[in-house]
Coordinates of C-alpha atoms in Angstrom, one line a residue:
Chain A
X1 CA 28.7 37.7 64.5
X2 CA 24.8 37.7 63.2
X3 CA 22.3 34.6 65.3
X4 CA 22.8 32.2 62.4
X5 CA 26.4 32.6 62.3
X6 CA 26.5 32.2 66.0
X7 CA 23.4 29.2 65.7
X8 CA 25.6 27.3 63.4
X9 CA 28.6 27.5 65.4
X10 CA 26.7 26.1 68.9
X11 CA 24.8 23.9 67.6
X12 CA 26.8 21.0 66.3
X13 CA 28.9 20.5 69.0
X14 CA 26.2 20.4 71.5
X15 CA 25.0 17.2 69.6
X16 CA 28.2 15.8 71.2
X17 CA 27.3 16.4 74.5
X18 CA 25.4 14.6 77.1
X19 CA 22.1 15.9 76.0
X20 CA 20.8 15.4 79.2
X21 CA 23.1 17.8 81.1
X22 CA 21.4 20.1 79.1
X23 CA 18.0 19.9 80.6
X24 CA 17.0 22.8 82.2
X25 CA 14.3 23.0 84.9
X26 CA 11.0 22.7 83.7
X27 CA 11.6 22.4 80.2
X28 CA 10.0 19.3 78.2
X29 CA 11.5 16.1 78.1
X30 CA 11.4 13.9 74.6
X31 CA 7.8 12.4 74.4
X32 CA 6.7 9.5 72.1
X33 CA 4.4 11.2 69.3
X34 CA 2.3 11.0 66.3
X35 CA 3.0 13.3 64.1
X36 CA 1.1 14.6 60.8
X37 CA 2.2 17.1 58.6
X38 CA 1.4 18.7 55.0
X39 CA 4.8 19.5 53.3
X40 CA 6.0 21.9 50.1
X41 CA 8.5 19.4 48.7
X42 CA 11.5 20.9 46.1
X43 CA 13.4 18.9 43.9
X44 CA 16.8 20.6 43.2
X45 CA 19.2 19.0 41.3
X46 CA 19.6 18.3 37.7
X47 CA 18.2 15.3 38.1
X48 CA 14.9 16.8 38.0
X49 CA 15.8 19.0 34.9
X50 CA 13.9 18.4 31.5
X51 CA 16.9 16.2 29.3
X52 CA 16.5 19.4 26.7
X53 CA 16.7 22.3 28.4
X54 CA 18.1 22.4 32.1
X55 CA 16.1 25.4 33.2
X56 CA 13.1 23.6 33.0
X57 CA 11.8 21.3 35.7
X58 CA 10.5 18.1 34.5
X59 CA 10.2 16.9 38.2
X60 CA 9.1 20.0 40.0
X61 CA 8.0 19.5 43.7
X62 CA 4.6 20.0 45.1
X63 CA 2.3 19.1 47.9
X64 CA 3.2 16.3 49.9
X65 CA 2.0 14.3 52.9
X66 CA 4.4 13.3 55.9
X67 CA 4.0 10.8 58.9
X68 CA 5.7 9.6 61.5
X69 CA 5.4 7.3 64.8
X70 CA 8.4 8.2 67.0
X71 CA 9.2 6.4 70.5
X72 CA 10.9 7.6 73.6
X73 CA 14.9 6.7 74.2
X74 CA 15.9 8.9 76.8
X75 CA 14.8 11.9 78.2
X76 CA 16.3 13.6 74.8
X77 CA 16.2 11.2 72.5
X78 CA 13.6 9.4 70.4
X79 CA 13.2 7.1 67.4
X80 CA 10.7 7.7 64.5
X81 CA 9.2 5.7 61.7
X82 CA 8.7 8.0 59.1
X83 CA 6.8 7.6 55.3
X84 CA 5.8 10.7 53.0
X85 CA 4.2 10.9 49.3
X86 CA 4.4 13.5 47.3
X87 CA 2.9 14.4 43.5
X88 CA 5.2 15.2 40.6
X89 CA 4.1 18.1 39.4
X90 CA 5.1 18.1 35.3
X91 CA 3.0 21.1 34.3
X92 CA 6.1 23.2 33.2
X93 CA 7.9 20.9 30.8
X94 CA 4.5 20.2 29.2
X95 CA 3.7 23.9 28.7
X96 CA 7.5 24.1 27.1
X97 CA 6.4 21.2 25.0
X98 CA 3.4 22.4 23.9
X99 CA 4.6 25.9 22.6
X100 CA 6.3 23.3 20.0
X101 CA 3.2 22.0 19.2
X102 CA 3.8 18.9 21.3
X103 CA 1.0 17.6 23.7
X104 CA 2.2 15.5 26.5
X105 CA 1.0 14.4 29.9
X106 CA 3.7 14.0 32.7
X107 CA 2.8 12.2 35.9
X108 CA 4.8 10.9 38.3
X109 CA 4.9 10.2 42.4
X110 CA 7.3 9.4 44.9
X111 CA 7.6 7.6 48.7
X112 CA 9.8 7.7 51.4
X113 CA 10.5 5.5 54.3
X114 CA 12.6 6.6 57.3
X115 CA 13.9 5.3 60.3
X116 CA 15.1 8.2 62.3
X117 CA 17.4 9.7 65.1
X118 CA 16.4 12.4 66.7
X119 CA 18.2 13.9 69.5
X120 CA 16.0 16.7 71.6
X121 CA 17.4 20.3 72.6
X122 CA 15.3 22.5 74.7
X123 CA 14.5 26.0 74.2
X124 CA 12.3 26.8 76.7
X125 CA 9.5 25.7 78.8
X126 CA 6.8 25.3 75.7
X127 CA 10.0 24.9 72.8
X128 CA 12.0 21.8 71.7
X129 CA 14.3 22.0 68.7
X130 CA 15.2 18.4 67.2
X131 CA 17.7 17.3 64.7
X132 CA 17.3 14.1 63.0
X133 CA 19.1 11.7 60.4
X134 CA 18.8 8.3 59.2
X135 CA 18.3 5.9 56.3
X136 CA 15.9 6.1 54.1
X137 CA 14.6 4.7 50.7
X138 CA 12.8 5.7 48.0
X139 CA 10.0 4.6 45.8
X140 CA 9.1 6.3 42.3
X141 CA 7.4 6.0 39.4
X142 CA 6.6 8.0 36.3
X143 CA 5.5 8.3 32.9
X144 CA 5.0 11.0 29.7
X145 CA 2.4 10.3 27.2
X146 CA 2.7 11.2 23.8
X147 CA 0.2 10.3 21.3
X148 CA -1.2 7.1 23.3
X149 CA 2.4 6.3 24.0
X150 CA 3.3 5.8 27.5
X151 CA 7.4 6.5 27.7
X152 CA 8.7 5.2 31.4
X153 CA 11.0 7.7 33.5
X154 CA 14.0 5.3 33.7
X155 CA 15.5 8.3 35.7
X156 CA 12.9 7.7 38.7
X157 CA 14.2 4.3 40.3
X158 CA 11.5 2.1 41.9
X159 CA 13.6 1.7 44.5
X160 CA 16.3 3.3 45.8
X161 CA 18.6 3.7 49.0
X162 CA 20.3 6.8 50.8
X163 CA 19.5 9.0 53.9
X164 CA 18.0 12.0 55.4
X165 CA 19.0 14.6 57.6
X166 CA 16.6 17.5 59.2
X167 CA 15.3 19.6 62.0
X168 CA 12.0 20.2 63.7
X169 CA 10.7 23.2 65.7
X170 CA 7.9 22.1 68.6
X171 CA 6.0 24.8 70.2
X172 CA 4.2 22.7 72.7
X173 CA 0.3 24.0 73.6
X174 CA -2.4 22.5 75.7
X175 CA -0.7 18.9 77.5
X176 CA -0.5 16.4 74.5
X177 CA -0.3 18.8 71.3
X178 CA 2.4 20.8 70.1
X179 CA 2.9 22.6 66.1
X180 CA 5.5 21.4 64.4
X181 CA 7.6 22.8 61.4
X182 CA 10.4 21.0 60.0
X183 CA 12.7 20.9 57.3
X184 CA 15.0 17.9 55.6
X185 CA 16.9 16.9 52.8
X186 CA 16.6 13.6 51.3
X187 CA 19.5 12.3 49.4
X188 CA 19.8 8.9 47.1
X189 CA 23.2 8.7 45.7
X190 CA 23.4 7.2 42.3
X191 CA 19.9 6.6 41.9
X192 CA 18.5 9.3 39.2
X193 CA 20.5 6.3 36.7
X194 CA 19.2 5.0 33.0
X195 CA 20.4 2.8 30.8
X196 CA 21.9 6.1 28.7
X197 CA 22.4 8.7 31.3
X198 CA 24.8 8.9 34.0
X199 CA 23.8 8.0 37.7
X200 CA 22.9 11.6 39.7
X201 CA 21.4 12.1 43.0
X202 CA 18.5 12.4 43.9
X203 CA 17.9 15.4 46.7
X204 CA 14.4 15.9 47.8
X205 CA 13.8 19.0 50.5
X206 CA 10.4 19.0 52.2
X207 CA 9.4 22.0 54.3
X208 CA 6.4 20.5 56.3
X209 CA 3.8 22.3 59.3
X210 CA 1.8 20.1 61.0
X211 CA 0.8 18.3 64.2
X212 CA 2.2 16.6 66.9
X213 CA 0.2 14.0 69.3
X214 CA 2.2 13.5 72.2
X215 CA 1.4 10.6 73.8
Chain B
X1 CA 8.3 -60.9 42.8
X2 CA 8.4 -57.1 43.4
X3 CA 6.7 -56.5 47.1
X4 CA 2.9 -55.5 46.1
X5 CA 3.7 -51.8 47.4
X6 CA 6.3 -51.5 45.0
X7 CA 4.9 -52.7 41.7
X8 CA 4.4 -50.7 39.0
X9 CA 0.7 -49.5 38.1
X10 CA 1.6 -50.8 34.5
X11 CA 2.1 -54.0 33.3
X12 CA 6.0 -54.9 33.7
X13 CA 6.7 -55.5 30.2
X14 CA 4.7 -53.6 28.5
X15 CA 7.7 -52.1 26.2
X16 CA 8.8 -55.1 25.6
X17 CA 7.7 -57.2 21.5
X18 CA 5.9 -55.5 19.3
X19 CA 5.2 -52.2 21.1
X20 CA 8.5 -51.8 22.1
X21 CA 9.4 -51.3 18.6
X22 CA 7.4 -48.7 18.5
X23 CA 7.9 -47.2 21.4
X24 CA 11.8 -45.7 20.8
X25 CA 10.7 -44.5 17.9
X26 CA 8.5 -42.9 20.2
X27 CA 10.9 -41.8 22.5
X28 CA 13.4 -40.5 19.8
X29 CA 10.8 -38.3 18.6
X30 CA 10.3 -36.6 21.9
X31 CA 13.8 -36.3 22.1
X32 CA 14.0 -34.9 18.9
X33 CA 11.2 -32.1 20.3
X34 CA 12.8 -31.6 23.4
X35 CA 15.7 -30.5 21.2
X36 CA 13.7 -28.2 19.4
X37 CA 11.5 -26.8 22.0
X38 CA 14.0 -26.2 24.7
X39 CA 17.7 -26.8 22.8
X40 CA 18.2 -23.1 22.4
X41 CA 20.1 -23.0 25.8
X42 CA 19.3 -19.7 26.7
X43 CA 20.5 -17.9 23.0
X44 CA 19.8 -14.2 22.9
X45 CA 19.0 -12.2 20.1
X46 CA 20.4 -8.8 20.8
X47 CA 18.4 -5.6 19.3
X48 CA 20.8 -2.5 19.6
X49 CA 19.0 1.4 18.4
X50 CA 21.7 4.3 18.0
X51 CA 20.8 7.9 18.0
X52 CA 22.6 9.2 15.1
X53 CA 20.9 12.5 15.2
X54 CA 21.8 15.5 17.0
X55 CA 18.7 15.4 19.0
X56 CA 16.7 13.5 21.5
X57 CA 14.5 10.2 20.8
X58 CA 11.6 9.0 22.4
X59 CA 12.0 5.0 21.1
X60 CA 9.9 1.9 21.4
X61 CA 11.2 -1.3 20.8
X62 CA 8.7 -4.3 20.7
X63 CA 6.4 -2.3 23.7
X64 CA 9.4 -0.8 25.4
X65 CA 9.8 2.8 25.6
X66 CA 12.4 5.0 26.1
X67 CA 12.4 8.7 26.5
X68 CA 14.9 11.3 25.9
X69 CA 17.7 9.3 24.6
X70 CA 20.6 11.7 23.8
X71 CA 22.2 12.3 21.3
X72 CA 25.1 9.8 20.1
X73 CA 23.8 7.3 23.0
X74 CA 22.1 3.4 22.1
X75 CA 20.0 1.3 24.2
X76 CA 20.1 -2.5 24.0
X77 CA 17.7 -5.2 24.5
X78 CA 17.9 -8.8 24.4
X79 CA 15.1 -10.9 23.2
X80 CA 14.5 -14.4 23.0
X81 CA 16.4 -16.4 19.9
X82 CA 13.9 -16.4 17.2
X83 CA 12.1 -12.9 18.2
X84 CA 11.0 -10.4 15.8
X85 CA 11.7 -6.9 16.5
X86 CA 9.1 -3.8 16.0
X87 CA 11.0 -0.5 16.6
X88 CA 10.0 2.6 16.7
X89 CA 12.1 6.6 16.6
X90 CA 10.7 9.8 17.0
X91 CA 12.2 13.5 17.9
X92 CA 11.2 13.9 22.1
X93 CA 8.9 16.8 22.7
X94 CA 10.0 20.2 23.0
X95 CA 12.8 20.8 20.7
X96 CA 10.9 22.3 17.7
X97 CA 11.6 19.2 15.1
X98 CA 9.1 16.3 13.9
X99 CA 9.4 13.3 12.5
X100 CA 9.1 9.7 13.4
X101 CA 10.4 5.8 11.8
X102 CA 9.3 3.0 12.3
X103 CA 11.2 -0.4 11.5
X104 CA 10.7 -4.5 11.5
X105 CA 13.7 -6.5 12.0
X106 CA 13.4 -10.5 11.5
X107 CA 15.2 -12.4 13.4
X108 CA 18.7 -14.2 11.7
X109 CA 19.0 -17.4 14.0
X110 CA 20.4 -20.6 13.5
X111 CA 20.3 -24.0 15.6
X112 CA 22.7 -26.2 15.1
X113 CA 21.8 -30.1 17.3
X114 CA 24.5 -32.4 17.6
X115 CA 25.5 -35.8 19.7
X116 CA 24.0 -39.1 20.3
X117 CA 20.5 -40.6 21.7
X118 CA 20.1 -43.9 22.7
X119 CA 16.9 -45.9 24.7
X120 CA 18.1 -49.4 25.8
X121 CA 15.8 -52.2 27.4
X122 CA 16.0 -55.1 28.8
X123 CA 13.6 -57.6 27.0
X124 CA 15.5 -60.7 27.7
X125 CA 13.6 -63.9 29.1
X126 CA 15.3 -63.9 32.1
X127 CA 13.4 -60.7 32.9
X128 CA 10.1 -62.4 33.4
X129 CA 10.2 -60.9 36.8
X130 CA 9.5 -57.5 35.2
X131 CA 12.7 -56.1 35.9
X132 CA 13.2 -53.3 32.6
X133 CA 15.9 -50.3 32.1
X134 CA 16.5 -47.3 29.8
X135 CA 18.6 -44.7 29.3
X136 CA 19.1 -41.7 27.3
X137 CA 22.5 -39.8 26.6
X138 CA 24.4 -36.8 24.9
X139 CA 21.8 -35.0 22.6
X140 CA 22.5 -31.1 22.4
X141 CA 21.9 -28.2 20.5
X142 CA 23.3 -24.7 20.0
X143 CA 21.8 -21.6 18.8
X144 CA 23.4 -18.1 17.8
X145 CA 21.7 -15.0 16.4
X146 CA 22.8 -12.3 14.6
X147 CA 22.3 -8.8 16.3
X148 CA 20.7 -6.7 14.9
X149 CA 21.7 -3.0 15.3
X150 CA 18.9 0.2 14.0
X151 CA 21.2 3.2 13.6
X152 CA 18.2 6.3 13.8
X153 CA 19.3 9.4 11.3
X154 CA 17.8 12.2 10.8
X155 CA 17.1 11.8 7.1
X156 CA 14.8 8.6 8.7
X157 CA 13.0 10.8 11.1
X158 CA 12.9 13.6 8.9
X159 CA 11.7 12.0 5.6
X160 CA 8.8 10.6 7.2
X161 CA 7.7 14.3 8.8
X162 CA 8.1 15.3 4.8
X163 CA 5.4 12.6 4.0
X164 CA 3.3 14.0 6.5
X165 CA 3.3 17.2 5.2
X166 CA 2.5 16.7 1.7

C-alpha cells in the first residue's frame, strides 16, 4: 500500500473524530486568518467545450485571484468567507475560428462566494492540513464578438448556486505568517443551462499559493 | 353644507348644464383611449427561429443574440402585441461555411373591444348642496397575434454567401 493509498484511507475517517483528541503537544491550534492567494483555475467539463468541436476549450481557465477572512471555532476548527475572480481565457476557440477565416473576440469572467468549513489536522509543530466544504455561488458573464456583433454566453449563468470542497497545506514561519497551497473543486449543478442546450455542471478547480495572516 | 375641510377645490356642479354635455363625451373618449392604449391585456406576439440546417447559428432577433444554436433546435421570444420583428441567421464561427439572412416580420394582430360604458350624474335640483356621482362599467378588449415562426435553411444562408461572392 503506496502513502496516497494509505493517505486516502486515514484521512476521512479522522474527520469523524473529535479533532481535538488529536492535538499533539506543541503543534498549532486553528487561528483566525487573512488569507491571499494567486490561483491557476481549470475548467473541466463539457461545459467549457466549444459547441463545434469538444476538444476545444471555449472556457479555458487561467489566472485567478482568491481571498478569504476565516474565524476561530475551536481549537481545530474555523469558518471562512471566501470570494475569487478569475479571467476566461478564449484564445483557443478563436485561433480555431480564425483558421476558418473567422475573426472573433471571446471574453468572459467569473466570481465566487464561499462560506466555508474547515476542520484543522496537525502535522507537525510548523504544518496544519485543512479540509474545507461549503456553499457557494457563482457569478459569470461573457460574450463573442463577430463583426460588431456582441453574441451573450447563455451557458455562463449570472448567477448560480452549488458548493465547494478543498484542502489547504500551512507551513507556518515567523509567529503570524504561514504559505499556503490549496486545492478545490467548485461545482454548480444544472447551471451551464440555455434556452437550447441541456443544463451541465459547472466544475471549476483552482490550485492557489499564497499567504496566510494569522491573526 | 359640506364641512369647509371637506369641499371640493372645484365648484360643486361644475358638470352639471351645458358643460356636462360635453363633458361624457369627454369622458367616453378617454374611455375609448384607455381601450386602446392599455386594452391589449398583456397579448404576446410570439417570434419562434428554427435551425433547419445541419449546422450551428449565431441569431439575432430584434437586438437579441444567440450563439451556437444547434442544429434542429429553435429559440422563442415573445414581444409585445403589435411588435415588428428584425431577425437575423448566420453559420457560428469555426465550421468552415459562410453565409448569413436577414428577415422582417410585421406583426398580424387584431383587437377586438367589447361591453358597455356608462357616466351617470346627478344634476337634479335637489342637489343644490353639491352632492354629484358617476360611474363607469364593463368596457374590455381582447387582442391575439399570430406567431410568427422563421424556419433558417441552408439555401437562405447559403444564397446570400453566393451574392457575396459574385
Amino acid at each position: 500500500m503506496n502513502h496516497r493509498t494509505l493517505a486516502l484511507a486515514i484521512l476521512p475517517p479522522l474527520l469523524f473524530l473529535p479533532l481535538p483528541s488529536l492535538a499533539q503537544e506543541g503543534t498549532p491550534d486553528a487561528r483566525s486568518s487573512l488569507g491571499l492567494h494567486a490561483a491557476y483555475t481549470l475548467t473541466p467539463g463539457e461545459w467549457s467545450s466549444s459547441p463545434i468541436d469538444k476538444s476545444v476549450k471555449l472556457f479555458a481557465g487561467g489566472l485567478s485571484f482568491e481571498g478569504d477572512l476565516e474565524f476561530r471555532l475551536g481549537p481545530r476548527w474555523t469558518l471562512a468567507v471566501a470570494g475569487a475572480y478569475a479571467t476566461l481565457a478564449g484564445s483557443e476557440w478563436e485561433k480555431r475560428a480564425a483558421e476558418g477565416g473567422d475573426r472573433i473576440e471571446i471574453s468572459g469572467w467569473m466570481a465566487h462566494a464561499a462560506l466555508l468549513l474547515r476542520p484543522h489536522v496537525p502535522l507537525g509543530a510548523r504544518d496544519m492540513l485543512r479540509f474545507e466544504f461549503g456553499p457557494a455561488v457563482l457569478f459569470s458573464s461573457g460574450a463573442e464578438t463577430l463583426d460588431g456583433v456582441a453574441y451573450t454566453y447563455q451557458q455562463l449563468p449570472g448567477f448560480a448556486v452549488g458548493g465547494t470542497v478543498g484542502a489547504e497545506y500551512l507551513h507556518l514561519f515567523g509567529g503570524n505568517f504561514a504559505l499556503s497551497l490549496r486545492a478545490g473543486i467548485l461545482f454548480f449543478p444544472g447551471a451551464a443551462e440555455s434556452a437550447y442546450t441541456s443544463p451541465g455542471t459547472i466544475l471549476i478547480v483552482p490550485v492557489a499559493l499564497g499567504l496566510r495572516f494569522l491573526l | 353644507m359640506p364641512h369647509p375641510v371637506f369641499r371640493p377645490p372645484w365648484p360643486a356642479r361644475r358638470l352639471c348644464g351645458a358643460r356636462a354635455r360635453t363633458g361624457i363625451p369627454a369622458a367616453l373618449l378617454l374611455l375609448l383611449l384607455y381601450g386602446v392604449s392599455f386594452g391589449s391585456d398583456g397579448a404576446v406576439l410570439t417570434f419562434t427561429l428554427v435551425n433547419r440546417t445541419s449546422y450551428h447559428l449565431h441569431a439575432v432577433n430584434n437586438n437579441q443574440p444567440h450563439a451556437y444554436l444547434p442544429p434542429g433546435s429553435s429559440i422563442q421570444a415573445e414581444l409585445p402585441a403589435y411588435s415588428s420583428v428584425a431577425a437575423n441567421a448566420r453559420y457560428s464561427p469555426g465550421q468552415g461555411v459562410r453565409g448569413e439572412a436577414a428577415r422582417y416580420f410585421e406583426s398580424d394582430c387584431t383587437t377586438t373591444s367589447s361591453g358597455t360604458s356608462s357616466v351617470s350624474q346627478d344634476c337634479s335640483s335637489n342637489s343644490s348642496d353639491g352632492s354629484e356621482s358617476g360611474s363607469t362599467s364593463s368596457h374590455s378588449s381582447s387582442t391575439s397575434c399570430r406567431p410568427i415562426r422563421w424556419q433558417v435553411t441552408a439555401a437562405e444562408l447559403d444564397s446570400s454567401a453566393e451574392g457575396d461572392a459574385r
